[in-house]
PDB file of C-alpha atoms in Angstrom:
ATOM      1  CA  UNK C   1     134.880  36.895   8.816  1.00 82.00           C
ATOM      2  CA  UNK C   2     131.675  36.978   6.801  1.00 83.00           C
ATOM      3  CA  UNK C   3     131.419  33.193   6.749  1.00 83.00           C
ATOM      4  CA  UNK C   4     132.105  32.719  10.478  1.00 80.00           C
ATOM      5  CA  UNK C   5     129.262  34.998  11.566  1.00 79.00           C
ATOM      6  CA  UNK C   6     127.044  34.104   8.579  1.00 81.00           C
ATOM      7  CA  UNK C   7     126.907  37.738   7.472  1.00 82.00           C
ATOM      8  CA  UNK C   8     125.582  38.463   3.969  1.00 85.00           C
ATOM      9  CA  UNK C   9     128.220  38.975   1.254  1.00 88.00           C
ATOM     10  CA  UNK C  10     126.943  42.505   0.639  1.00 87.00           C
ATOM     11  CA  UNK C  11     128.835  43.514   3.826  1.00 85.00           C
ATOM     12  CA  UNK C  12     132.241  42.735   2.250  1.00 89.00           C
ATOM     13  CA  UNK C  13     133.300  46.414   2.393  1.00 88.00           C
ATOM     14  CA  UNK C  14     132.708  46.567   6.158  1.00 88.00           C
ATOM     15  CA  UNK C  15     134.581  43.268   6.564  1.00 90.00           C
ATOM     16  CA  UNK C  16     137.503  44.702   4.584  1.00 92.00           C
ATOM     17  CA  UNK C  17     137.430  47.889   6.676  1.00 90.00           C
ATOM     18  CA  UNK C  18     137.559  45.786   9.858  1.00 89.00           C
ATOM     19  CA  UNK C  19     140.369  43.606   8.477  1.00 91.00           C
ATOM     20  CA  UNK C  20     142.462  46.723   7.755  1.00 91.00           C
ATOM     21  CA  UNK C  21     141.673  48.112  11.230  1.00 89.00           C
ATOM     22  CA  UNK C  22     142.879  44.869  12.845  1.00 88.00           C
ATOM     23  CA  UNK C  23     145.906  44.470  10.551  1.00 90.00           C
ATOM     24  CA  UNK C  24     147.121  47.922  11.581  1.00 88.00           C
ATOM     25  CA  UNK C  25     147.002  46.850  15.231  1.00 88.00           C
ATOM     26  CA  UNK C  26     148.964  43.592  15.057  1.00 87.00           C
ATOM     27  CA  UNK C  27     152.741  43.203  14.533  1.00 87.00           C
ATOM     28  CA  UNK C  28     153.922  42.494  10.992  1.00 80.00           C
ATOM     29  CA  UNK C  29     157.108  41.080   9.487  1.00 78.00           C
ATOM     30  CA  UNK C  30     158.448  44.450   8.275  1.00 78.00           C
ATOM     31  CA  UNK C  31     159.216  45.568  11.841  1.00 78.00           C
ATOM     32  CA  UNK C  32     159.581  42.970  14.567  1.00 78.00           C
ATOM     33  CA  UNK C  33     157.160  43.369  17.491  1.00 81.00           C
ATOM     34  CA  UNK C  34     155.954  46.773  16.278  1.00 87.00           C
ATOM     35  CA  UNK C  35     152.514  47.445  14.831  1.00 88.00           C
ATOM     36  CA  UNK C  36     151.872  49.878  11.956  1.00 87.00           C
ATOM     37  CA  UNK C  37     149.631  51.858  14.316  1.00 85.00           C
ATOM     38  CA  UNK C  38     152.480  52.099  16.834  1.00 87.00           C
ATOM     39  CA  UNK C  39     154.862  53.399  14.157  1.00 85.00           C
ATOM     40  CA  UNK C  40     152.385  56.099  13.116  1.00 85.00           C
ATOM     41  CA  UNK C  41     151.025  57.197  16.524  1.00 83.00           C
ATOM     42  CA  UNK C  42     154.180  56.498  18.602  1.00 85.00           C
ATOM     43  CA  UNK C  43     152.270  54.456  21.190  1.00 87.00           C
ATOM     44  CA  UNK C  44     151.179  50.844  21.445  1.00 85.00           C
ATOM     45  CA  UNK C  45     147.491  50.373  20.515  1.00 84.00           C
ATOM     46  CA  UNK C  46     145.058  48.908  23.027  1.00 84.00           C
ATOM     47  CA  UNK C  47     143.251  45.742  21.975  1.00 84.00           C
ATOM     48  CA  UNK C  48     140.782  45.681  24.879  1.00 84.00           C
ATOM     49  CA  UNK C  49     137.896  46.824  22.689  1.00 84.00           C
ATOM     50  CA  UNK C  50     138.368  44.198  19.952  1.00 85.00           C
ATOM     51  CA  UNK C  51     135.267  42.052  19.383  1.00 86.00           C
ATOM     52  CA  UNK C  52     134.171  39.489  16.791  1.00 86.00           C
ATOM     53  CA  UNK C  53     133.191  41.181  13.512  1.00 85.00           C
ATOM     54  CA  UNK C  54     129.518  40.890  12.639  1.00 83.00           C
ATOM     55  CA  UNK C  55     128.454  39.968  16.163  1.00 82.00           C
ATOM     56  CA  UNK C  56     124.804  40.535  16.801  1.00 82.00           C
ATOM     57  CA  UNK C  57     124.049  42.790  19.695  1.00 84.00           C
ATOM     58  CA  UNK C  58     122.172  45.758  21.043  1.00 89.00           C
ATOM     59  CA  UNK C  59     123.235  49.382  21.248  1.00 89.00           C
ATOM     60  CA  UNK C  60     121.875  51.532  24.058  1.00 89.00           C
ATOM     61  CA  UNK C  61     119.478  54.337  23.103  1.00 87.00           C
ATOM     62  CA  UNK C  62     119.968  57.470  25.216  1.00 87.00           C
ATOM     63  CA  UNK C  63     116.997  58.688  27.312  1.00 90.00           C
ATOM     64  CA  UNK C  64     116.860  61.943  25.367  1.00 90.00           C
ATOM     65  CA  UNK C  65     116.299  60.049  22.110  1.00 84.00           C
ATOM     66  CA  UNK C  66     113.402  57.854  23.248  1.00 88.00           C
ATOM     67  CA  UNK C  67     110.017  58.138  24.877  1.00 90.00           C
ATOM     68  CA  UNK C  68     108.764  56.143  27.823  1.00 88.00           C
ATOM     69  CA  UNK C  69     107.341  53.359  25.630  1.00 89.00           C
ATOM     70  CA  UNK C  70     110.298  53.106  23.228  1.00 88.00           C
ATOM     71  CA  UNK C  71     112.842  50.325  23.584  1.00 87.00           C
ATOM     72  CA  UNK C  72     116.079  51.064  25.442  1.00 88.00           C
ATOM     73  CA  UNK C  73     118.214  49.301  22.830  1.00 88.00           C
ATOM     74  CA  UNK C  74     118.297  48.726  19.087  1.00 85.00           C
ATOM     75  CA  UNK C  75     119.432  45.527  17.415  1.00 85.00           C
ATOM     76  CA  UNK C  76     122.781  46.095  15.716  1.00 83.00           C
ATOM     77  CA  UNK C  77     125.801  44.468  14.060  1.00 78.00           C
ATOM     78  CA  UNK C  78     129.396  45.299  14.981  1.00 75.00           C
ATOM     79  CA  UNK C  79     132.295  47.062  13.280  1.00 82.00           C
ATOM     80  CA  UNK C  80     134.796  49.701  14.503  1.00 85.00           C
ATOM     81  CA  UNK C  81     134.530  53.493  14.384  1.00 84.00           C
ATOM     82  CA  UNK C  82     137.463  55.116  12.638  1.00 80.00           C
ATOM     83  CA  UNK C  83     137.974  58.385  14.539  1.00 79.00           C
ATOM     84  CA  UNK C  84     136.268  57.705  17.868  1.00 82.00           C
ATOM     85  CA  UNK C  85     136.506  55.373  20.840  1.00 85.00           C
ATOM     86  CA  UNK C  86     133.296  53.677  19.801  1.00 87.00           C
ATOM     87  CA  UNK C  87     131.866  50.937  17.635  1.00 87.00           C
ATOM     88  CA  UNK C  88     130.506  51.374  14.125  1.00 87.00           C
ATOM     89  CA  UNK C  89     127.192  49.518  14.087  1.00 88.00           C
ATOM     90  CA  UNK C  90     124.412  48.833  11.636  1.00 86.00           C
ATOM     91  CA  UNK C  91     121.155  49.847  13.306  1.00 86.00           C
ATOM     92  CA  UNK C  92     118.578  47.339  12.038  1.00 84.00           C
ATOM     93  CA  UNK C  93     115.656  49.412  13.370  1.00 83.00           C
ATOM     94  CA  UNK C  94     116.686  52.647  11.627  1.00 83.00           C
ATOM     95  CA  UNK C  95     118.428  50.930   8.652  1.00 86.00           C
ATOM     96  CA  UNK C  96     121.493  53.118   8.954  1.00 87.00           C
ATOM     97  CA  UNK C  97     125.095  53.027  10.158  1.00 88.00           C
ATOM     98  CA  UNK C  98     125.615  54.626  13.569  1.00 88.00           C
ATOM     99  CA  UNK C  99     128.435  55.105  16.066  1.00 88.00           C
ATOM    100  CA  UNK C 100     127.794  53.788  19.572  1.00 88.00           C
ATOM    101  CA  UNK C 101     129.920  53.474  22.698  1.00 88.00           C
ATOM    102  CA  UNK C 102     127.511  51.366  24.742  1.00 87.00           C
ATOM    103  CA  UNK C 103     127.004  48.047  22.960  1.00 88.00           C
ATOM    104  CA  UNK C 104     126.125  44.619  24.370  1.00 89.00           C
ATOM    105  CA  UNK C 105     127.202  41.773  22.087  1.00 83.00           C
ATOM    106  CA  UNK C 106     126.663  38.081  21.559  1.00 83.00           C
ATOM    107  CA  UNK C 107     130.018  36.950  20.094  1.00 81.00           C
ATOM    108  CA  UNK C 108     129.123  33.281  19.712  1.00 79.00           C
ATOM    109  CA  UNK C 109     128.756  31.827  16.216  1.00 75.00           C
ATOM    110  CA  UNK C 110     125.146  32.200  15.028  1.00 70.00           C
ATOM    111  CA  UNK C 111     124.482  28.466  15.037  1.00 64.00           C
ATOM    112  CA  UNK C 112     127.059  26.077  16.424  1.00 52.00           C
ATOM    113  CA  UNK C 113     124.709  23.174  15.723  1.00 41.00           C
ATOM    114  CA  UNK C 114     124.611  23.980  12.000  1.00 46.00           C
ATOM    115  CA  UNK C 115     128.406  24.067  11.850  1.00 45.00           C
ATOM    116  CA  UNK C 116     128.541  20.719  13.678  1.00 42.00           C
ATOM    117  CA  UNK C 117     126.101  19.085  11.246  1.00 41.00           C
ATOM    118  CA  UNK C 118     127.902  20.575   8.241  1.00 41.00           C
ATOM    119  CA  UNK C 119     131.125  18.739   9.159  1.00 45.00           C
ATOM    120  CA  UNK C 120     129.570  15.477  10.332  1.00 46.00           C
ATOM    121  CA  UNK C 121     130.665  13.585   7.186  1.00 46.00           C
ATOM    122  CA  UNK C 122     134.317  13.788   8.218  1.00 45.00           C
ATOM    123  CA  UNK C 123     135.394  10.663  10.148  1.00 47.00           C
ATOM    124  CA  UNK C 124     137.050  12.425  13.090  1.00 47.00           C
ATOM    125  CA  UNK C 125     138.567  15.679  14.198  1.00 46.00           C
ATOM    126  CA  UNK C 126     141.899  15.898  15.972  1.00 44.00           C
ATOM    127  CA  UNK C 127     141.807  18.170  18.998  1.00 43.00           C
ATOM    128  CA  UNK C 128     144.933  19.635  20.553  1.00 43.00           C
ATOM    129  CA  UNK C 129     144.868  21.140  24.006  1.00 42.00           C
ATOM    130  CA  UNK C 130     147.758  23.618  23.938  1.00 43.00           C
ATOM    131  CA  UNK C 131     147.861  23.951  27.716  1.00 47.00           C
ATOM    132  CA  UNK C 132     148.156  20.242  28.429  1.00 46.00           C
ATOM    133  CA  UNK C 133     149.678  19.026  25.160  1.00 46.00           C
ATOM    134  CA  UNK C 134     146.952  16.380  24.853  1.00 46.00           C
ATOM    135  CA  UNK C 135     145.908  15.153  21.432  1.00 47.00           C
ATOM    136  CA  UNK C 136     142.720  13.176  20.969  1.00 46.00           C
ATOM    137  CA  UNK C 137     140.547  12.041  18.093  1.00 48.00           C
ATOM    138  CA  UNK C 138     136.907  12.897  18.556  1.00 47.00           C
ATOM    139  CA  UNK C 139     134.450  11.242  16.165  1.00 48.00           C
ATOM    140  CA  UNK C 140     131.600  13.379  14.889  1.00 46.00           C
ATOM    141  CA  UNK C 141     128.201  12.092  15.871  1.00 47.00           C
ATOM    142  CA  UNK C 142     125.225  12.390  13.558  1.00 50.00           C
ATOM    143  CA  UNK C 143     122.367  14.361  15.049  1.00 50.00           C
ATOM    144  CA  UNK C 144     119.092  12.477  14.460  1.00 50.00           C
ATOM    145  CA  UNK C 145     116.462  14.492  12.614  1.00 52.00           C
ATOM    146  CA  UNK C 146     113.563  12.543  14.127  1.00 50.00           C
ATOM    147  CA  UNK C 147     113.446  10.981  17.553  1.00 50.00           C
ATOM    148  CA  UNK C 148     114.222   7.284  17.533  1.00 50.00           C
ATOM    149  CA  UNK C 149     112.128   5.002  19.700  1.00 51.00           C
ATOM    150  CA  UNK C 150     112.591   4.581  23.411  1.00 51.00           C
ATOM    151  CA  UNK C 151     115.886   2.882  24.078  1.00 50.00           C
ATOM    152  CA  UNK C 152     117.211   1.721  27.384  1.00 51.00           C
ATOM    153  CA  UNK C 153     120.595   3.248  28.013  1.00 49.00           C
ATOM    154  CA  UNK C 154     122.897   1.577  30.497  1.00 51.00           C
ATOM    155  CA  UNK C 155     125.624   3.644  32.075  1.00 48.00           C
ATOM    156  CA  UNK C 156     128.542   2.418  34.119  1.00 50.00           C
ATOM    157  CA  UNK C 157     128.619   4.183  37.447  1.00 49.00           C
ATOM    158  CA  UNK C 158     131.812   4.260  39.472  1.00 51.00           C
ATOM    159  CA  UNK C 159     131.836   2.428  42.758  1.00 51.00           C
ATOM    160  CA  UNK C 160     132.316   4.333  45.983  1.00 50.00           C
ATOM    161  CA  UNK C 161     135.878   3.008  46.298  1.00 51.00           C
ATOM    162  CA  UNK C 162     136.787   4.555  42.921  1.00 49.00           C
ATOM    163  CA  UNK C 163     135.604   7.996  44.040  1.00 50.00           C
ATOM    164  CA  UNK C 164     137.500   8.164  47.328  1.00 51.00           C
ATOM    165  CA  UNK C 165     141.203   8.976  47.423  1.00 52.00           C
ATOM    166  CA  UNK C 166     143.344   9.117  50.580  1.00 53.00           C
ATOM    167  CA  UNK C 167     143.982  12.614  51.872  1.00 56.00           C
ATOM    168  CA  UNK C 168     147.588  11.966  52.860  1.00 54.00           C
ATOM    169  CA  UNK C 169     150.279   9.367  52.079  1.00 56.00           C
ATOM    170  CA  UNK C 170     149.490   7.398  55.270  1.00 57.00           C
ATOM    171  CA  UNK C 171     145.916   6.790  54.069  1.00 54.00           C
ATOM    172  CA  UNK C 172     144.198   8.616  56.936  1.00 56.00           C
TER     173      UNK C 172
END
């Protein structure tokens, strides 16, 4: 979790806390199709609020806690509140942990380009589309660090006949 979102290792305790929170809400092998949370609370837990740990985002600041010129949101990082229907967030502006219900998150990896470059030395990656059952090998392309000179690129364009398909079996 720390590696995926490029969160500093000093946040390992929050990552562990989140891992335990999630583990208690997914089925385990001790009881088939029953979560530990369901055994304890006698109801199935909701997973609608689950987000990517360490996601960068913004928590809303209530009108009563700000003046007209203050920002309406503080930069934060995500975790889960233990005893409330809210998120446990690190408020970067106040340098403290807070609990917030209104949070807007960016759950994408911090830098997809860096991850792509990091694995470019591997010859190819096998992709599997579970919906279609299609397997394909996709070679990794090196990203140039400096622009190479002007090159003419020729592209094959389909002819008009390739684009048009008959609308019915009779070809009308």
